[in-house]
Coordinates of C-alpha atoms in Angstrom, one line a residue:
Chain A
M29 CA 114.8 86.0 71.2
G30 CA 112.9 89.1 68.6
A31 CA 110.4 89.4 71.2
Y32 CA 112.1 88.2 74.5
I33 CA 114.2 91.5 73.4
V34 CA 111.9 94.5 72.3
R35 CA 109.6 93.5 75.8
R36 CA 113.0 94.2 77.7
F37 CA 113.0 97.5 75.9
L38 CA 109.0 98.2 76.3
W39 CA 109.3 97.0 80.0
A40 CA 112.9 99.9 80.7
I41 CA 110.6 101.9 78.8
L42 CA 107.6 101.6 81.0
L43 CA 110.1 102.0 83.9
L44 CA 112.1 105.1 83.0
L45 CA 108.2 106.3 82.5
V46 CA 107.4 104.8 86.7
V47 CA 111.2 106.7 87.9
S48 CA 110.5 109.6 85.7
F49 CA 107.3 110.4 87.3
L50 CA 108.2 108.8 91.2
T51 CA 110.9 111.9 90.5
F52 CA 108.5 114.2 89.6
V53 CA 106.7 113.8 92.9
I54 CA 109.1 113.5 95.4
F55 CA 110.9 117.1 94.6
D56 CA 107.9 118.9 92.8
V57 CA 104.9 117.5 95.1
F58 CA 106.8 116.6 98.7
P59 CA 108.0 119.8 99.5
S60 CA 106.8 122.5 101.2
A61 CA 108.6 125.5 100.1
D62 CA 107.0 127.1 97.2
P63 CA 109.0 126.3 93.8
A64 CA 108.4 129.4 92.8
V65 CA 110.2 131.5 95.4
L66 CA 112.8 129.8 95.8
R67 CA 113.1 130.0 92.1
A68 CA 113.2 133.9 92.1
G69 CA 116.4 134.2 94.5
R70 CA 116.7 136.2 97.7
N71 CA 115.0 139.8 98.1
A72 CA 112.7 138.7 95.0
T73 CA 108.9 140.9 94.8
P74 CA 105.7 139.5 94.5
A75 CA 105.2 140.6 91.3
L76 CA 108.5 138.9 90.2
I77 CA 107.2 135.3 91.9
H78 CA 104.2 135.6 90.6
Q79 CA 105.1 136.3 86.8
I80 CA 107.7 133.0 87.6
R81 CA 104.8 130.7 89.0
I82 CA 102.7 131.7 85.2
N83 CA 106.0 131.1 83.6
L84 CA 107.0 127.7 85.3
G85 CA 103.1 127.0 84.9
L86 CA 102.9 125.9 88.8
N87 CA 99.7 127.8 89.0
K88 CA 98.0 124.7 86.5
P89 CA 96.6 121.8 87.8
F90 CA 99.7 118.8 88.9
Y91 CA 98.6 116.3 85.8
I92 CA 99.5 119.2 83.8
Q93 CA 102.5 120.3 85.4
Y94 CA 104.0 116.4 85.1
W95 CA 102.8 116.4 81.0
R96 CA 105.0 119.6 80.7
Y97 CA 108.0 118.2 82.3
L98 CA 107.6 114.3 80.8
K99 CA 107.4 116.5 77.0
G100 CA 110.3 118.4 77.7
L101 CA 112.0 115.0 79.5
A102 CA 111.7 112.9 76.3
L103 CA 111.9 115.4 73.6
H104 CA 114.5 116.9 74.6
F105 CA 116.0 114.9 77.4
D106 CA 115.4 118.9 78.9
L107 CA 117.0 118.7 83.4
G108 CA 115.2 121.9 84.0
Y109 CA 117.4 124.6 84.2
S110 CA 119.3 125.3 88.5
Y111 CA 117.8 127.4 90.8
Y112 CA 121.6 128.8 91.4
N113 CA 122.8 129.8 88.4
S114 CA 120.3 129.2 86.2
E115 CA 122.5 127.1 83.7
S116 CA 120.8 123.9 82.1
V117 CA 121.3 121.0 84.5
R118 CA 121.4 118.8 81.3
S119 CA 124.3 120.4 80.5
E120 CA 126.2 121.1 83.7
I121 CA 125.8 117.1 83.6
F122 CA 127.0 116.2 80.3
S123 CA 130.0 117.9 80.9
R124 CA 131.2 116.5 84.3
L125 CA 130.5 113.1 83.1
P126 CA 134.1 112.7 81.7
A127 CA 135.3 113.5 85.5
T128 CA 132.7 110.7 86.4
I129 CA 133.0 107.8 83.9
S130 CA 137.2 107.9 83.9
L131 CA 136.4 107.3 87.7
T132 CA 134.0 104.5 87.3
V133 CA 135.9 103.3 84.8
G134 CA 139.0 103.0 86.6
A135 CA 137.7 101.0 90.5
F136 CA 136.0 98.7 88.1
I137 CA 139.4 97.7 86.0
V138 CA 141.2 97.8 90.1
W139 CA 138.4 96.4 92.6
M140 CA 137.5 93.0 89.3
L141 CA 141.6 92.2 89.7
I142 CA 142.1 92.3 93.0
G143 CA 138.1 91.0 93.9
L144 CA 137.8 88.0 91.6
P145 CA 141.6 86.9 92.5
V146 CA 141.6 87.1 95.7
G147 CA 137.7 85.0 95.5
I148 CA 139.4 81.8 93.6
V149 CA 142.2 81.7 96.3
S150 CA 140.3 81.8 99.0
A151 CA 137.7 79.5 97.2
I152 CA 140.4 77.0 96.0
R153 CA 141.6 76.7 99.6
P154 CA 138.8 78.1 102.1
R155 CA 139.1 77.8 106.0
T156 CA 142.0 78.6 105.2
L157 CA 145.0 80.1 107.3
L158 CA 145.2 82.3 103.5
D159 CA 141.4 82.4 103.3
R160 CA 140.2 83.5 106.3
T161 CA 143.2 86.8 106.4
L162 CA 141.2 87.2 103.0
M163 CA 138.0 87.5 104.2
G164 CA 138.0 89.0 107.1
G165 CA 140.5 91.9 105.5
A166 CA 137.0 92.4 102.6
L167 CA 134.6 92.7 105.6
V168 CA 136.8 95.2 107.2
A169 CA 137.1 96.6 103.5
I170 CA 133.1 96.2 103.2
S171 CA 132.5 98.4 107.0
A172 CA 134.7 101.2 105.8
P173 CA 132.8 104.4 104.3
V174 CA 134.2 105.0 101.3
Y175 CA 134.7 108.4 102.3
F176 CA 137.1 107.8 105.6
I177 CA 139.4 105.9 103.3
G178 CA 139.7 108.1 101.1
L179 CA 140.5 110.2 103.9
L180 CA 143.0 108.0 105.7
A181 CA 144.4 107.2 101.7
L182 CA 144.9 111.5 101.5
F183 CA 146.3 111.6 105.0
L184 CA 148.5 108.9 104.4
F185 CA 150.3 108.8 100.8
A186 CA 148.9 112.7 98.9
N187 CA 151.2 114.6 97.7
G188 CA 151.5 117.6 100.1
T189 CA 149.5 116.8 102.4
G190 CA 150.3 112.9 103.6
L191 CA 152.7 111.1 105.7
V192 CA 154.3 109.6 102.5
N193 CA 153.8 112.8 99.5
W194 CA 153.5 109.2 96.3
F195 CA 150.4 110.5 94.8
D196 CA 148.8 113.5 93.2
G197 CA 145.8 114.7 96.4
A198 CA 142.4 116.5 96.3
G199 CA 141.8 118.5 93.4
S200 CA 144.4 117.7 91.1
Y201 CA 142.2 115.8 88.5
V202 CA 142.3 117.3 84.8
P203 CA 141.0 115.8 82.1
I204 CA 142.7 113.2 80.1
S205 CA 142.1 115.7 76.8
Q206 CA 144.3 117.6 78.9
S207 CA 147.0 115.7 79.8
P208 CA 146.9 112.1 80.1
A209 CA 149.7 111.4 82.1
T210 CA 148.6 114.4 85.1
W211 CA 145.1 112.5 84.6
F212 CA 146.0 108.9 85.2
G213 CA 147.9 110.2 88.4
S214 CA 145.8 112.5 90.2
L215 CA 143.1 108.7 89.4
I216 CA 145.2 106.8 91.0
L217 CA 144.2 107.1 94.9
P218 CA 140.3 107.5 93.7
W219 CA 140.3 104.9 91.8
F220 CA 141.5 102.6 94.6
T221 CA 138.8 103.7 97.6
L222 CA 136.3 103.7 95.4
A223 CA 137.1 99.7 94.3
A224 CA 138.2 99.6 97.7
A225 CA 134.5 98.2 99.2
F226 CA 133.8 96.3 95.4
A227 CA 136.5 94.5 95.3
A228 CA 135.5 93.1 98.7
F229 CA 132.1 92.3 98.0
Y230 CA 132.9 90.3 95.1
A231 CA 136.0 88.0 96.2
R232 CA 132.8 87.3 99.1
M233 CA 130.6 86.6 96.8
T234 CA 132.8 85.3 94.1
R235 CA 134.6 82.8 96.6
G236 CA 130.8 81.9 97.5
N237 CA 129.8 81.4 94.8
L238 CA 132.7 79.5 93.1
I239 CA 132.6 77.2 96.9
D240 CA 129.0 76.1 95.8
T241 CA 129.6 75.3 92.2
M242 CA 132.5 72.9 92.9
G243 CA 129.8 70.9 95.0
E244 CA 128.5 69.9 91.8
D245 CA 128.4 66.7 90.0
Y246 CA 129.6 67.7 87.1
I247 CA 132.7 69.2 88.6
R248 CA 133.5 65.5 89.9
T249 CA 132.4 63.7 87.0
A250 CA 135.4 66.4 85.5
R251 CA 137.6 65.1 88.3
A252 CA 136.6 61.6 87.8
K253 CA 137.6 61.9 84.4
G254 CA 141.3 62.6 85.0
L255 CA 141.1 66.5 84.6
R256 CA 143.8 68.4 85.7
E257 CA 142.8 70.3 88.9
S258 CA 143.2 74.0 87.3
L259 CA 140.9 73.1 84.5
V260 CA 138.8 71.8 86.2
I261 CA 138.3 75.1 88.2
G262 CA 139.4 77.6 85.3
K263 CA 137.4 75.5 82.6
H264 CA 133.8 74.1 84.5
G265 CA 133.2 76.2 87.6
L266 CA 134.5 79.9 87.3
R267 CA 132.3 80.0 84.0
A268 CA 129.7 79.3 86.4
A269 CA 130.1 81.2 89.1
L270 CA 131.2 85.0 87.2
T271 CA 128.2 85.3 85.6
P272 CA 126.0 86.2 88.7
I273 CA 128.5 87.9 88.9
V274 CA 129.2 89.9 85.3
T275 CA 125.8 90.7 86.4
M276 CA 126.6 92.4 89.1
A277 CA 129.2 94.6 87.4
G278 CA 126.8 96.2 84.6
M279 CA 124.2 97.5 87.4
D280 CA 127.0 98.3 89.5
V281 CA 128.7 99.8 86.5
G282 CA 125.5 101.9 85.6
L283 CA 125.1 102.5 89.3
L284 CA 128.6 104.3 89.8
L285 CA 127.6 106.2 85.7
G286 CA 125.0 108.0 88.2
G287 CA 127.3 109.6 89.8
A288 CA 130.1 108.2 92.9
I289 CA 128.5 111.0 95.4
L290 CA 131.6 110.2 98.0
T291 CA 134.3 109.5 96.7
E292 CA 134.3 111.9 94.2
T293 CA 133.1 114.5 96.6
V294 CA 135.9 113.5 98.7
F295 CA 138.6 114.0 96.3
N296 CA 136.9 116.8 94.9
I297 CA 136.6 115.3 91.2
P298 CA 134.0 118.2 88.6
G299 CA 131.8 114.9 88.6
V300 CA 128.0 113.7 88.2
G301 CA 128.4 113.1 91.6
R302 CA 130.3 115.9 92.8
Y303 CA 127.5 117.9 90.8
A304 CA 125.2 116.7 92.9
Y305 CA 127.3 117.0 95.9
E306 CA 127.3 120.5 95.1
A307 CA 123.2 120.9 94.1
I308 CA 122.6 120.2 97.8
T309 CA 124.8 122.7 99.7
N310 CA 123.0 125.2 97.5
S311 CA 118.8 123.5 97.9
D312 CA 119.6 123.5 94.2
L313 CA 116.4 121.4 93.9
P314 CA 116.2 120.8 89.8
A315 CA 119.9 119.7 89.9
I316 CA 119.3 117.1 92.1
Q317 CA 116.3 115.7 91.1
G318 CA 117.7 116.2 87.4
T319 CA 120.9 113.9 88.9
V320 CA 118.7 111.2 90.4
L321 CA 116.9 110.5 87.5
F322 CA 120.1 110.6 85.4
G323 CA 121.1 108.1 87.9
A324 CA 118.6 106.3 87.4
F325 CA 118.7 106.2 83.5
F326 CA 122.1 104.5 83.9
I327 CA 120.9 101.9 86.0
V328 CA 117.7 100.5 84.0
F329 CA 119.8 101.0 80.4
A330 CA 122.6 98.5 82.5
N331 CA 119.7 96.1 83.2
L332 CA 118.3 96.4 80.0
V333 CA 122.1 95.1 78.4
V334 CA 122.8 93.0 81.4
D335 CA 118.7 91.4 80.6
I336 CA 119.8 91.0 76.8
L337 CA 123.8 89.3 76.9
Y338 CA 122.3 87.6 79.2
A339 CA 119.6 86.2 76.7
F340 CA 123.4 85.3 74.6
L341 CA 125.3 84.0 77.6
D342 CA 123.2 81.9 79.7
P343 CA 121.9 79.0 77.4
R344 CA 119.3 78.6 80.5
V345 CA 117.6 81.9 80.0
T346 CA 114.5 81.2 78.1
Y347 CA 112.8 83.9 75.8
G348 CA 109.6 82.9 75.3
Chain B
M19 CA 133.1 77.0 112.9
S20 CA 134.0 74.9 109.5
A21 CA 130.5 73.1 108.5
V22 CA 131.6 69.8 109.0
R23 CA 133.4 70.1 112.2
E24 CA 129.8 71.0 113.7
Q25 CA 128.9 67.9 111.5
E26 CA 130.3 65.7 113.1
E27 CA 130.3 67.3 117.2
L28 CA 126.7 67.2 115.7
Q29 CA 127.0 63.5 115.0
R30 CA 129.1 62.7 118.4
E31 CA 126.1 64.7 120.8
G32 CA 123.7 62.5 119.1
A33 CA 126.2 59.2 119.7
D34 CA 126.7 60.3 123.5
A35 CA 122.8 60.5 123.8
F36 CA 122.5 57.6 122.9
V37 CA 124.8 55.2 125.0
Q38 CA 123.3 57.5 127.9
L39 CA 120.1 56.7 126.3
E40 CA 119.3 60.9 127.5
I41 CA 117.8 62.3 125.2
V42 CA 117.8 66.7 126.0
G43 CA 114.6 68.4 124.5
R44 CA 116.3 71.6 122.9
T45 CA 113.9 74.3 121.9
P46 CA 115.9 75.9 119.2
W47 CA 116.4 79.5 120.7
Q48 CA 119.0 77.0 122.9
L49 CA 119.7 74.9 119.9
F50 CA 121.4 78.4 118.2
W51 CA 122.4 79.8 121.6
A52 CA 124.7 76.6 121.2
R53 CA 126.8 76.7 117.9
F54 CA 126.7 81.5 118.1
K55 CA 128.4 80.4 121.4
R56 CA 131.3 78.5 119.8
D57 CA 131.8 81.2 117.1
K58 CA 134.6 83.2 119.1
I59 CA 134.7 86.5 116.4
A60 CA 130.5 86.8 116.6
I61 CA 131.1 86.6 119.9
L62 CA 133.5 89.6 119.8
A63 CA 131.3 91.2 118.3
L64 CA 128.1 91.0 120.6
G65 CA 130.7 92.6 123.2
F66 CA 131.7 95.3 121.4
I67 CA 127.7 96.6 120.5
V68 CA 127.0 96.0 124.1
L69 CA 129.7 98.4 125.4
L70 CA 128.6 100.2 122.1
V71 CA 125.0 99.9 123.0
L72 CA 125.8 101.5 126.8
C73 CA 128.2 103.7 125.8
A74 CA 125.5 105.5 123.5
I75 CA 123.0 105.2 126.4
F76 CA 125.5 106.8 129.2
A77 CA 126.9 108.7 127.8
G78 CA 125.6 112.2 129.8
P79 CA 127.4 110.9 132.2
L80 CA 131.1 109.8 130.6
S81 CA 131.6 112.8 128.5
S82 CA 131.1 114.6 131.9
A83 CA 133.1 112.0 133.6
F84 CA 135.8 112.1 131.4
G85 CA 135.0 115.0 128.9
H86 CA 133.5 118.3 128.3
P87 CA 129.9 118.9 127.2
P88 CA 128.8 117.6 123.9
N89 CA 128.4 121.7 122.6
A90 CA 130.1 123.3 124.4
Q91 CA 133.4 125.0 122.5
Y92 CA 136.7 125.9 123.9
P93 CA 138.3 128.5 121.5
N94 CA 141.4 128.9 123.6
K95 CA 142.2 125.4 122.5
L96 CA 142.3 126.2 118.8
D97 CA 145.5 127.8 118.0
A98 CA 146.3 131.4 116.9
F99 CA 145.5 130.3 113.4
G100 CA 142.6 128.3 114.7
T101 CA 143.6 125.4 114.0
P102 CA 142.4 122.9 117.1
T103 CA 144.4 120.4 119.0
G104 CA 145.1 117.2 119.3
P105 CA 144.2 114.7 121.8
S106 CA 145.8 115.8 124.7
S107 CA 144.6 114.5 128.8
S108 CA 141.9 116.3 129.4
F109 CA 140.6 116.4 126.0
L110 CA 141.0 112.9 125.2
F111 CA 140.4 112.7 122.0
G112 CA 141.1 116.6 120.7
V113 CA 139.4 118.7 119.9
D114 CA 137.3 119.9 116.6
Q115 CA 137.4 123.1 113.7
L116 CA 134.6 125.1 116.5
G117 CA 137.1 123.8 119.8
R118 CA 134.2 120.6 120.7
D119 CA 135.4 117.5 122.3
V120 CA 135.6 115.1 119.9
F121 CA 135.6 112.4 122.5
S122 CA 132.2 113.9 123.7
R123 CA 130.6 114.1 120.4
V124 CA 132.0 111.0 119.6
L125 CA 129.9 108.5 122.3
Y126 CA 126.8 110.9 121.5
G127 CA 127.4 110.1 117.5
A128 CA 126.2 106.9 119.1
Q129 CA 123.4 107.5 119.9
V130 CA 122.5 109.1 116.5
S131 CA 124.0 105.6 114.6
L132 CA 121.6 103.3 117.5
E133 CA 118.9 105.1 117.1
V134 CA 118.5 105.4 113.3
A135 CA 119.9 101.7 113.3
L136 CA 117.3 100.5 115.3
I137 CA 113.8 102.3 114.3
A138 CA 115.3 102.5 110.5
T139 CA 115.5 98.7 110.6
V140 CA 112.5 98.1 112.4
L141 CA 110.5 99.8 110.5
S142 CA 112.0 98.1 107.2
V143 CA 111.9 94.9 108.3
A144 CA 108.3 95.0 109.2
I145 CA 107.1 96.8 105.5
G146 CA 109.1 94.1 104.4
V147 CA 107.5 90.7 106.2
V148 CA 104.4 92.7 106.0
L149 CA 104.3 92.6 102.3
G150 CA 106.6 89.8 101.4
M151 CA 104.2 88.1 102.9
V152 CA 101.3 88.9 101.2
A153 CA 102.3 89.3 97.9
G154 CA 104.2 85.0 98.4
Y155 CA 101.0 84.4 100.0
Y156 CA 98.6 86.2 97.9
R157 CA 99.7 86.0 93.9
G158 CA 98.3 87.1 91.7
W159 CA 97.7 90.6 91.3
V160 CA 98.9 91.7 94.5
D161 CA 102.4 90.3 94.1
T162 CA 102.3 91.7 90.4
I163 CA 101.8 95.5 92.3
I164 CA 104.1 94.7 94.9
S165 CA 107.4 93.2 92.3
R166 CA 106.4 96.1 91.2
F167 CA 107.2 98.3 93.1
I168 CA 110.2 96.8 94.6
D169 CA 112.0 96.6 90.8
I170 CA 111.0 100.6 90.6
T171 CA 112.9 101.7 94.1
L172 CA 115.7 99.1 92.9
A173 CA 116.0 101.4 89.8
F174 CA 116.5 104.1 92.1
P175 CA 120.6 104.9 92.8
I176 CA 120.3 104.4 96.6
L177 CA 122.2 107.2 97.9
L178 CA 120.4 109.1 94.9
L179 CA 117.0 108.5 95.9
A180 CA 117.9 108.8 99.8
L181 CA 119.6 111.9 99.0
G182 CA 116.7 113.3 96.9
I183 CA 114.2 112.7 99.7
A184 CA 116.0 113.8 102.1
S185 CA 117.2 117.1 100.4
A186 CA 113.4 117.9 99.1
C187 CA 112.5 117.3 103.0
S188 CA 115.1 119.7 104.8
L189 CA 113.6 122.6 102.7
G190 CA 111.6 125.0 104.5
N191 CA 109.0 123.2 106.4
G192 CA 109.8 119.2 105.9
C193 CA 107.5 117.3 103.2
V194 CA 104.2 115.8 102.4
A195 CA 102.8 118.9 104.1
G196 CA 105.1 119.1 107.1
L197 CA 104.9 115.4 108.0
V198 CA 108.2 114.9 108.0
H199 CA 111.1 117.2 108.8
P200 CA 114.1 117.9 108.4
G201 CA 116.8 115.2 110.6
L202 CA 116.4 112.5 112.1
G203 CA 113.0 112.0 110.5
T204 CA 114.0 112.3 106.6
V205 CA 116.9 110.3 107.1
I206 CA 114.6 107.5 108.8
V207 CA 111.8 107.6 106.0
A208 CA 114.7 107.9 103.4
I209 CA 116.0 104.1 104.5
V210 CA 112.9 103.4 105.8
V211 CA 111.5 103.5 101.9
I212 CA 114.7 102.3 100.7
N213 CA 115.5 99.3 102.3
W214 CA 112.2 97.6 103.6
T215 CA 112.4 96.4 99.5
Y216 CA 115.2 94.2 100.4
I217 CA 113.5 92.5 103.0
G218 CA 110.4 92.3 101.0
R219 CA 111.8 90.6 98.4
I220 CA 112.9 87.8 100.3
I221 CA 110.1 87.6 102.6
R222 CA 108.1 87.3 99.3
G223 CA 110.4 84.3 97.8
Q224 CA 110.3 82.2 100.8
V225 CA 106.6 82.4 101.3
L226 CA 106.2 81.5 97.4
S227 CA 107.5 77.9 98.4
L228 CA 106.3 77.7 102.6
R229 CA 102.9 78.3 100.9
E230 CA 103.3 74.8 99.0
K231 CA 103.6 72.4 102.5
E232 CA 101.6 70.6 103.7
F233 CA 101.2 72.3 106.8
I234 CA 99.0 75.6 105.4
E235 CA 97.1 72.8 103.2
A236 CA 95.9 71.7 106.1
A237 CA 95.4 75.0 107.6
R238 CA 93.5 76.2 104.8
A239 CA 91.0 72.9 105.3
S240 CA 90.4 73.6 108.3
G241 CA 88.7 76.7 107.2
A242 CA 91.3 78.7 108.1
R243 CA 90.9 82.5 107.6
A244 CA 94.1 84.0 105.2
R245 CA 94.8 86.2 108.0
T246 CA 95.1 83.5 110.4
I247 CA 97.5 82.0 108.1
I248 CA 99.7 84.1 106.7
F249 CA 100.6 85.1 111.0
R250 CA 100.0 81.8 112.8
E251 CA 101.1 79.7 110.3
I252 CA 103.6 80.9 107.8
L253 CA 105.3 83.6 109.6
P254 CA 106.7 81.8 113.2
N255 CA 108.6 80.0 110.0
L256 CA 110.2 82.9 109.0
V257 CA 112.0 84.0 112.2
A258 CA 114.8 82.5 110.7
P259 CA 115.3 84.7 107.3
I260 CA 113.5 88.0 109.2
I261 CA 116.7 87.7 112.5
V262 CA 119.8 86.6 109.7
Y263 CA 118.6 89.4 107.6
S264 CA 117.7 92.4 109.9
T265 CA 121.5 91.5 111.4
L266 CA 122.5 92.2 107.6
I267 CA 120.9 95.4 107.5
I268 CA 121.8 96.7 110.6
P269 CA 125.0 97.5 109.6
Q270 CA 123.9 99.4 105.9
N271 CA 121.5 101.5 107.6
I272 CA 124.1 102.7 109.9
L273 CA 126.5 103.5 106.9
L274 CA 123.1 105.4 105.3
E275 CA 121.9 107.8 108.2
A276 CA 126.4 107.9 108.2
A277 CA 126.8 109.0 104.5
L278 CA 122.9 111.1 104.3
S279 CA 125.0 113.0 107.1
Y280 CA 127.8 113.2 105.9
L281 CA 126.6 114.7 102.6
G282 CA 125.3 117.2 104.7
V283 CA 121.1 115.9 104.6
G284 CA 121.2 113.9 107.8
I285 CA 121.2 115.0 111.4
T286 CA 120.8 118.7 111.9
P287 CA 123.7 120.0 113.5
P288 CA 124.7 121.0 116.6
R289 CA 123.7 117.4 117.3
A290 CA 126.8 115.0 116.7
S291 CA 126.8 112.6 114.0
W292 CA 130.0 110.3 112.4
G293 CA 129.2 111.3 109.7
Q294 CA 128.7 115.0 109.8
M295 CA 131.8 115.3 112.1
L296 CA 133.9 113.7 109.1
S297 CA 132.3 115.9 107.2
D298 CA 133.7 119.3 109.0
A299 CA 136.5 117.3 109.3
T300 CA 137.3 116.8 105.6
P301 CA 138.9 120.3 104.6
I302 CA 141.0 119.8 107.4
Y303 CA 142.4 116.3 107.7
N304 CA 146.2 117.2 107.3
T305 CA 146.2 119.4 110.0
A306 CA 144.1 117.6 112.8
W307 CA 143.7 113.8 111.7
W308 CA 142.1 113.1 115.0
Y309 CA 139.1 115.0 114.3
F310 CA 138.6 112.2 110.8
A311 CA 140.2 109.4 112.6
F312 CA 138.2 109.2 116.2
P313 CA 134.4 109.1 114.1
G314 CA 136.2 107.2 111.0
G315 CA 137.1 104.0 112.9
A316 CA 133.8 104.0 115.5
L317 CA 132.1 104.1 112.0
L318 CA 134.3 101.3 111.0
L319 CA 134.0 99.5 113.7
T320 CA 130.7 99.3 115.2
V321 CA 129.8 98.8 111.4
L322 CA 132.3 95.7 111.3
A323 CA 130.8 95.0 114.8
F324 CA 127.5 94.7 112.9
N325 CA 128.8 92.7 110.2
L326 CA 130.2 89.8 112.1
L327 CA 128.0 89.0 113.7
G328 CA 124.8 89.1 111.3
D329 CA 127.7 86.3 109.7
G330 CA 127.3 84.4 113.0
V331 CA 123.8 85.1 114.0
R332 CA 123.5 83.4 109.9
D333 CA 125.7 80.8 110.2
A334 CA 124.2 79.9 113.6
L335 CA 120.7 80.0 112.3
D336 CA 121.6 78.2 108.9
P337 CA 123.5 74.8 109.6
R338 CA 124.2 74.3 105.6
T339 CA 126.3 77.7 104.7
T340 CA 129.2 77.1 104.1
T341 CA 130.8 81.2 103.8

């Protein structure tokens, strides 16, 4: 067990190393635009650009630049400085993290509370009208782009701009420390919008897994020994059917913590994703690079947590 | 179509053939089509896609017949406050914030969506299938390198990585010394770099089990070269999964292109794309509902149709599936 966890840890570290290298290549080697010129801003003198080039080490060979970058990253989690306002990308991201966490955690609760029950109901009565309606709705939700759902939600339900004024609209987010009630109200539409496609996806997964599981021999045994159907499903069926879903949930949360960029953009929530969006409109490469790397960290971390949890949860996983 | 009923019908067909003592040979394609055409929803989805393709091909004539050129601006269609006006007999879907015909732009947007979907899908499938087959067939260090590379790609947040690639390539003269230019090329590269891994992983898994089959052993024993075995013996057995997963990644590619265009690193204006129209519509969603409703609806229906088609194709090719 110990060896297994150590191996997973080492793999995660290696993964982070490679991920940092690839981001470096994508953002510092691929672009044909000169970083020193971008950093200097408009109307820069050649002398200034030359000075910046030396300060940033851009005149050094590629591998020395990467080493410098990696050292800053490993020692201080240094993500560089924005071209746009020269702020530290790390502190900009951290200051926006609470909004992203609020959005992600709330949406996660919503999609689990909708997705799992819908999937279970559909699996218990497969090919009935109810199942077909639910799965048809799920497919529509998967097919809808999240920003279109967001615009539709704002158009229908948002205070001031909607057909009915039920919920707070775009740009109404306040931190929870400031006013918990306003915080909650402002996030209702974003939570449901972000959760829609995930809920649909999880409903389809749950249904498929549960139907497969219910065809297993041990389910027949459970029924044959006279167990109530609710217990057969609840105790024997769901347990096996939900394990892969827990794994996926962990990774999806990790993915979203790196910024739910589209939802944050539509609802104007000042999170990490919104920061990435603003960085793109400003052609602010260090900020985009920082958010990509930050998002990758969360995914690698979530993968690690899930792998380790799995070893505890699933007795079939061997740690050899 | 329920799997049980399908089985019964197949049995009944079998019984009939037995009674008549007349066995009709059917190609796999005929079998597939016989199953597929009983799936009414999939047929409907296919019909919609055919219609959409026709709309995209004939976007020019259609927009001149029922609308206006896609990039022409009609400032008289904006009111005194610059707010666009809604659907009317001459502007079927209303106008946008510059007074352009939304109907024509939705039609031209279909071109972009389908173009990206087609090219990006073909490229990701081609790369994914070849690398997946190579990894699965040779195993060993080749497999390790390819599989680890897939793991690493999957460790990136997909949308952010695509955004990163697209925005890094949207500056100046594009990236990789000007090889990849901003616009359509960048979008396709960003999608392919990410999406081939999905196909690659599935194909690798299939090949791992196929390579142990007797017919491969026979081919090897008769002295066939590895390349012949991979392309002549293994590839034909992968046709079903390749078709299924290609159909299933088309809608993902359409959504990814739309998301990139929505975030401003996709198709370069003034060319119309649905994602970019939705992006322009976002600040004025409450005064100009038609501007987000029509491109958004077109995007939703297109993705839905491809998803339904994908499900139908999967069910028809693999009768074991229960979903």
